[in-house]
PDB file of C-alpha atoms in Angstrom:
ATOM      1  CA  MET A   1     162.667 178.713 -40.088  1.00 44.00           C
ATOM      2  CA  ASP A   2     166.808 178.813 -40.691  1.00 42.00           C
ATOM      3  CA  ILE A   3     167.472 178.522 -44.030  1.00 42.00           C
ATOM      4  CA  ALA A   4     171.447 177.842 -44.604  1.00 40.00           C
ATOM      5  CA  THR A   5     171.621 177.843 -49.127  1.00 41.00           C
ATOM      6  CA  VAL A   6     174.253 175.773 -50.519  1.00 41.00           C
ATOM      7  CA  ILE A   7     174.466 175.437 -54.220  1.00 40.00           C
ATOM      8  CA  ALA A   8     174.547 171.639 -54.541  1.00 43.00           C
ATOM      9  CA  PRO A   9     176.925 169.521 -57.050  1.00 42.00           C
ATOM     10  CA  ASN A  10     175.314 167.852 -59.564  1.00 43.00           C
ATOM     11  CA  ASP A  11     175.445 164.427 -58.448  1.00 45.00           C
ATOM     12  CA  ASP A  12     172.160 163.244 -59.713  1.00 45.00           C
ATOM     13  CA  ALA A  13     173.087 159.585 -61.541  1.00 49.00           C
ATOM     14  CA  ALA A  14     172.110 158.543 -64.751  1.00 53.00           C
ATOM     15  CA  ARG A  15     169.291 157.060 -65.364  1.00 57.00           C
ATOM     16  CA  PRO A  16     169.253 153.654 -64.304  1.00 63.00           C
ATOM     17  CA  SER A  17     167.528 150.297 -65.905  1.00 61.00           C
ATOM     18  CA  ALA A  18     164.008 149.931 -64.628  1.00 60.00           C
ATOM     19  CA  HIS A  19     165.161 146.888 -63.900  1.00 66.00           C
ATOM     20  CA  VAL A  20     167.880 147.001 -61.570  1.00 71.00           C
ATOM     21  CA  SER A  21     167.755 145.674 -57.978  1.00 78.00           C
ATOM     22  CA  CYS A  22     165.887 146.713 -54.707  1.00 82.00           C
ATOM     23  CA  SER A  23     168.736 147.051 -52.585  1.00 82.00           C
ATOM     24  CA  ASP A  24     170.401 149.317 -50.351  1.00 77.00           C
ATOM     25  CA  SER A  25     171.652 151.291 -53.241  1.00 81.00           C
ATOM     26  CA  MET A  26     168.416 152.176 -54.303  1.00 84.00           C
ATOM     27  CA  ILE A  27     167.110 154.049 -51.213  1.00 84.00           C
ATOM     28  CA  PRO A  28     168.721 157.499 -52.211  1.00 85.00           C
ATOM     29  CA  MET A  29     166.329 157.086 -55.478  1.00 85.00           C
ATOM     30  CA  LEU A  30     163.305 155.656 -53.885  1.00 87.00           C
ATOM     31  CA  SER A  31     163.489 159.108 -51.709  1.00 86.00           C
ATOM     32  CA  ALA A  32     163.681 161.002 -53.733  1.00 86.00           C
ATOM     33  CA  THR A  33     167.226 163.139 -52.387  1.00 85.00           C
ATOM     34  CA  GLN A  34     168.470 161.979 -55.650  1.00 86.00           C
ATOM     35  CA  LEU A  35     166.388 161.659 -59.314  1.00 89.00           C
ATOM     36  CA  THR A  36     166.935 160.444 -62.750  1.00 88.00           C
ATOM     37  CA  GLY A  37     168.819 162.312 -64.945  1.00 88.00           C
ATOM     38  CA  THR A  38     171.046 165.607 -65.455  1.00 88.00           C
ATOM     39  CA  PRO A  39     169.768 168.924 -64.574  1.00 88.00           C
ATOM     40  CA  SER A  40     170.750 172.037 -66.332  1.00 88.00           C
ATOM     41  CA  ALA A  41     170.958 174.021 -62.801  1.00 86.00           C
ATOM     42  CA  MET A  42     170.764 173.043 -59.343  1.00 85.00           C
ATOM     43  CA  ALA A  43     170.486 175.033 -55.933  1.00 84.00           C
ATOM     44  CA  ALA A  44     169.584 173.398 -52.573  1.00 82.00           C
ATOM     45  CA  ALA A  45     169.190 175.055 -48.890  1.00 81.00           C
ATOM     46  CA  THR A  46     168.846 172.964 -45.944  1.00 77.00           C
ATOM     47  CA  LEU A  47     165.748 174.312 -43.791  1.00 74.00           C
ATOM     48  CA  SER A  48     165.598 173.585 -39.950  1.00 73.00           C
ATOM     49  CA  TYR A  49     163.111 174.704 -37.694  1.00 70.00           C
ATOM     50  CA  ASP A  50     162.685 174.682 -33.642  1.00 71.00           C
ATOM     51  CA  ALA A  51     159.438 172.647 -33.217  1.00 64.00           C
ATOM     52  CA  GLY A  52     159.244 172.720 -29.576  1.00 67.00           C
ATOM     53  CA  PRO A  53     161.668 172.654 -26.548  1.00 66.00           C
ATOM     54  CA  ASP A  54     162.675 168.962 -27.449  1.00 67.00           C
ATOM     55  CA  ASP A  55     161.783 168.521 -31.200  1.00 67.00           C
ATOM     56  CA  LEU A  56     163.985 170.420 -34.023  1.00 68.00           C
ATOM     57  CA  TRP A  57     162.621 169.327 -37.601  1.00 69.00           C
ATOM     58  CA  VAL A  58     165.280 169.440 -40.590  1.00 75.00           C
ATOM     59  CA  GLY A  59     164.522 169.376 -44.162  1.00 79.00           C
ATOM     60  CA  THR A  60     166.166 170.497 -47.352  1.00 84.00           C
ATOM     61  CA  GLU A  61     164.778 172.137 -50.483  1.00 86.00           C
ATOM     62  CA  VAL A  62     166.375 171.392 -53.797  1.00 88.00           C
ATOM     63  CA  LEU A  63     165.036 173.503 -57.224  1.00 90.00           C
ATOM     64  CA  ARG A  64     166.136 171.183 -60.264  1.00 91.00           C
ATOM     65  CA  THR A  65     166.197 173.066 -63.909  1.00 92.00           C
ATOM     66  CA  TYR A  66     166.056 169.944 -66.900  1.00 93.00           C
ATOM     67  CA  THR A  67     166.137 170.235 -70.429  1.00 92.00           C
ATOM     68  CA  GLY A  68     163.571 169.019 -72.769  1.00 93.00           C
ATOM     69  CA  ASP A  69     160.704 166.589 -70.314  1.00 94.00           C
ATOM     70  CA  GLY A  70     163.974 165.450 -67.557  1.00 93.00           C
ATOM     71  CA  ALA A  71     162.115 167.461 -64.818  1.00 94.00           C
ATOM     72  CA  GLN A  72     158.569 165.216 -66.046  1.00 94.00           C
ATOM     73  CA  GLN A  73     160.999 161.949 -66.737  1.00 93.00           C
ATOM     74  CA  ALA A  74     162.060 162.335 -63.501  1.00 93.00           C
ATOM     75  CA  VAL A  75     158.853 161.817 -61.207  1.00 94.00           C
ATOM     76  CA  THR A  76     157.845 159.271 -63.766  1.00 93.00           C
ATOM     77  CA  ASP A  77     160.674 157.397 -62.774  1.00 92.00           C
ATOM     78  CA  LEU A  78     160.727 157.872 -59.005  1.00 93.00           C
ATOM     79  CA  ARG A  79     157.451 156.652 -59.605  1.00 93.00           C
ATOM     80  CA  THR A  80     158.144 153.171 -61.696  1.00 92.00           C
ATOM     81  CA  PHE A  81     161.370 152.515 -58.863  1.00 92.00           C
ATOM     82  CA  ILE A  82     158.514 152.765 -55.954  1.00 94.00           C
ATOM     83  CA  ASP A  83     155.729 150.536 -57.458  1.00 93.00           C
ATOM     84  CA  ARG A  84     158.502 148.355 -57.796  1.00 92.00           C
ATOM     85  CA  CYS A  85     160.475 148.629 -54.624  1.00 91.00           C
ATOM     86  CA  PRO A  86     158.038 149.218 -51.750  1.00 94.00           C
ATOM     87  CA  THR A  87     160.571 147.875 -49.526  1.00 92.00           C
ATOM     88  CA  VAL A  88     164.254 147.726 -48.703  1.00 89.00           C
ATOM     89  CA  VAL A  89     165.744 146.061 -46.069  1.00 85.00           C
ATOM     90  CA  VAL A  90     169.320 147.029 -45.322  1.00 81.00           C
ATOM     91  CA  SER A  91     172.246 144.844 -45.846  1.00 70.00           C
ATOM     92  CA  SER A  92     174.902 147.346 -44.663  1.00 64.00           C
ATOM     93  CA  ASN A  93     174.671 148.768 -41.498  1.00 60.00           C
ATOM     94  CA  PRO A  94     172.262 146.702 -39.143  1.00 57.00           C
ATOM     95  CA  GLY A  95     170.618 148.848 -36.428  1.00 55.00           C
ATOM     96  CA  ILE A  96     170.748 151.972 -38.944  1.00 57.00           C
ATOM     97  CA  GLY A  97     167.288 151.836 -40.269  1.00 55.00           C
ATOM     98  CA  ASP A  98     166.826 147.639 -40.820  1.00 82.00           C
ATOM     99  CA  SER A  99     164.266 148.285 -43.496  1.00 86.00           C
ATOM    100  CA  TYR A 100     162.551 151.632 -45.644  1.00 88.00           C
ATOM    101  CA  HIS A 101     159.375 151.356 -46.765  1.00 91.00           C
ATOM    102  CA  PHE A 102     157.859 154.331 -49.780  1.00 93.00           C
ATOM    103  CA  ALA A 103     154.878 155.074 -50.647  1.00 95.00           C
ATOM    104  CA  VAL A 104     153.766 157.101 -53.647  1.00 95.00           C
ATOM    105  CA  ALA A 105     150.525 159.591 -53.613  1.00 92.00           C
ATOM    106  CA  PRO A 106     149.256 162.517 -55.429  1.00 92.00           C
ATOM    107  CA  GLY A 107     150.171 165.864 -53.531  1.00 92.00           C
ATOM    108  CA  PRO A 108     148.484 168.694 -53.387  1.00 93.00           C
ATOM    109  CA  PRO A 109     147.299 171.129 -56.151  1.00 93.00           C
ATOM    110  CA  LEU A 110     150.507 172.790 -57.003  1.00 93.00           C
ATOM    111  CA  GLY A 111     152.117 173.340 -60.400  1.00 92.00           C
ATOM    112  CA  ASP A 112     151.733 171.108 -63.132  1.00 94.00           C
ATOM    113  CA  ASP A 113     152.111 168.318 -61.174  1.00 93.00           C
ATOM    114  CA  SER A 114     152.516 167.247 -57.748  1.00 95.00           C
ATOM    115  CA  THR A 115     153.458 163.853 -55.824  1.00 95.00           C
ATOM    116  CA  GLN A 116     154.500 163.354 -52.576  1.00 94.00           C
ATOM    117  CA  VAL A 117     156.629 160.155 -51.188  1.00 94.00           C
ATOM    118  CA  SER A 118     156.034 158.735 -48.121  1.00 91.00           C
ATOM    119  CA  CYS A 119     159.116 156.997 -46.395  1.00 89.00           C
ATOM    120  CA  SER A 120     160.031 155.721 -43.186  1.00 86.00           C
ATOM    121  CA  ALA A 121     162.754 153.982 -41.961  1.00 84.00           C
ATOM    122  CA  THR A 122     162.606 151.219 -39.189  1.00 81.00           C
ATOM    123  CA  SER A 123     164.593 149.858 -36.548  1.00 76.00           C
ATOM    124  CA  ASP A 124     163.590 147.761 -33.806  1.00 73.00           C
ATOM    125  CA  SER A 125     161.173 149.871 -32.088  1.00 73.00           C
ATOM    126  CA  ASP A 126     161.708 153.386 -33.769  1.00 78.00           C
ATOM    127  CA  THR A 127     160.553 154.867 -36.921  1.00 80.00           C
ATOM    128  CA  LEU A 128     162.252 158.139 -38.135  1.00 79.00           C
ATOM    129  CA  GLU A 129     160.433 159.651 -41.504  1.00 81.00           C
ATOM    130  CA  CYS A 130     162.287 161.069 -44.902  1.00 85.00           C
ATOM    131  CA  ASP A 131     159.074 162.286 -46.793  1.00 89.00           C
ATOM    132  CA  SER A 132     159.507 164.477 -50.343  1.00 91.00           C
ATOM    133  CA  LEU A 133     157.117 166.434 -51.789  1.00 93.00           C
ATOM    134  CA  LEU A 134     157.969 167.082 -55.659  1.00 94.00           C
ATOM    135  CA  VAL A 135     156.365 170.275 -57.768  1.00 94.00           C
ATOM    136  CA  ARG A 136     157.070 170.217 -61.045  1.00 94.00           C
ATOM    137  CA  ILE A 137     156.709 173.568 -62.603  1.00 93.00           C
ATOM    138  CA  GLY A 138     157.307 173.432 -66.241  1.00 93.00           C
ATOM    139  CA  THR A 139     160.756 172.165 -66.934  1.00 93.00           C
ATOM    140  CA  THR A 140     162.279 172.421 -62.926  1.00 93.00           C
ATOM    141  CA  LEU A 141     161.384 170.387 -59.879  1.00 93.00           C
ATOM    142  CA  VAL A 142     161.603 171.807 -56.422  1.00 91.00           C
ATOM    143  CA  VAL A 143     161.684 168.952 -54.034  1.00 91.00           C
ATOM    144  CA  VAL A 144     161.033 169.253 -50.478  1.00 89.00           C
ATOM    145  CA  GLN A 145     161.873 166.652 -48.538  1.00 88.00           C
ATOM    146  CA  GLU A 146     162.345 166.110 -44.646  1.00 82.00           C
ATOM    147  CA  GLN A 147     165.358 164.336 -43.437  1.00 76.00           C
ATOM    148  CA  GLY A 148     164.978 161.788 -40.234  1.00 68.00           C
ATOM    149  CA  ASN A 149     162.315 163.094 -38.049  1.00 69.00           C
ATOM    150  CA  ASP A 150     159.202 161.493 -36.210  1.00 68.00           C
ATOM    151  CA  PRO A 151     156.147 160.632 -37.197  1.00 69.00           C
ATOM    152  CA  GLY A 152     154.183 163.670 -38.218  1.00 71.00           C
ATOM    153  CA  GLY A 153     156.679 165.741 -39.244  1.00 66.00           C
ATOM    154  CA  ASP A 154     155.250 166.085 -43.009  1.00 75.00           C
ATOM    155  CA  LYS A 155     153.036 168.682 -41.989  1.00 78.00           C
ATOM    156  CA  TYR A 156     155.725 171.315 -43.149  1.00 78.00           C
ATOM    157  CA  LEU A 157     156.579 170.159 -46.535  1.00 83.00           C
ATOM    158  CA  THR A 158     153.375 171.634 -48.035  1.00 87.00           C
ATOM    159  CA  PRO A 159     153.404 174.877 -46.378  1.00 85.00           C
ATOM    160  CA  LEU A 160     157.372 174.765 -47.230  1.00 83.00           C
ATOM    161  CA  ALA A 161     156.653 173.682 -50.413  1.00 85.00           C
ATOM    162  CA  GLU A 162     153.793 175.967 -51.326  1.00 87.00           C
ATOM    163  CA  ALA A 163     156.444 179.136 -50.200  1.00 85.00           C
ATOM    164  CA  ALA A 164     159.255 177.448 -51.782  1.00 84.00           C
ATOM    165  CA  LEU A 165     157.361 177.425 -55.329  1.00 85.00           C
ATOM    166  CA  HIS A 166     155.873 181.140 -55.402  1.00 85.00           C
ATOM    167  CA  ARG A 167     159.997 182.442 -54.641  1.00 84.00           C
ATOM    168  CA  TYR A 168     160.815 180.659 -57.803  1.00 83.00           C
ATOM    169  CA  GLN A 169     157.753 181.991 -59.524  1.00 83.00           C
ATOM    170  CA  ALA A 170     158.455 185.943 -58.787  1.00 85.00           C
ATOM    171  CA  THR A 171     161.862 185.167 -59.180  1.00 82.00           C
ATOM    172  CA  GLY A 172     163.204 182.223 -60.828  1.00 76.00           C
ATOM    173  CA  SER A 173     165.796 181.071 -58.288  1.00 71.00           C
TER     174      SER A 173
END
C-alpha cells in the first residue's frame, strides 16, 4: 500500500438546501467526496495498492474534524441527499459516466457511527465504482473512498478504515 499525504484545502461547500436539484453538481456531495459543513481541521492521503499484475486500486483517506454536531450533521445530510437522489444522469461530458447510482447502508461496527455509500458510474457497458466508508468518532469523520475502480474494489474499505481509526485513536491524526 502506498500512501501520499497531503493537507487538503477546505473545499467543503456550505450546507446546501435539502431541495437542491439532483443534477451533476450534486455528484461530489452524493459520493461523499464533499460533505456539508465546514470542518475546523482537515487532512487527506491518497492510497494506492497494486492489487494484481494488471490491477491498481486507488483511493483516498480524509480526516475531518468539526465543531459541535457538524460531523453527525454531515452524515445525516449525506443520507438525506442519497435518499432523494439515488440516480443522477450526467448532462455534461456524455460518455464519461452517463449515470451515477448511489445507495447508503450501515457500515461495519466502527466508531460511534459508520455508514457505507455505494456508488457506481455507468457508461454503455462499463461500470466503475466509487464507494466510501464514513466512520464518525465524536466530532471527527474518517472517510475512506475508492476512486473509479472495477466492481469489487470496496473489499479494501473496511480494513483501511479500521487502520485509519486505530491510528486516529492512537495519535489524534
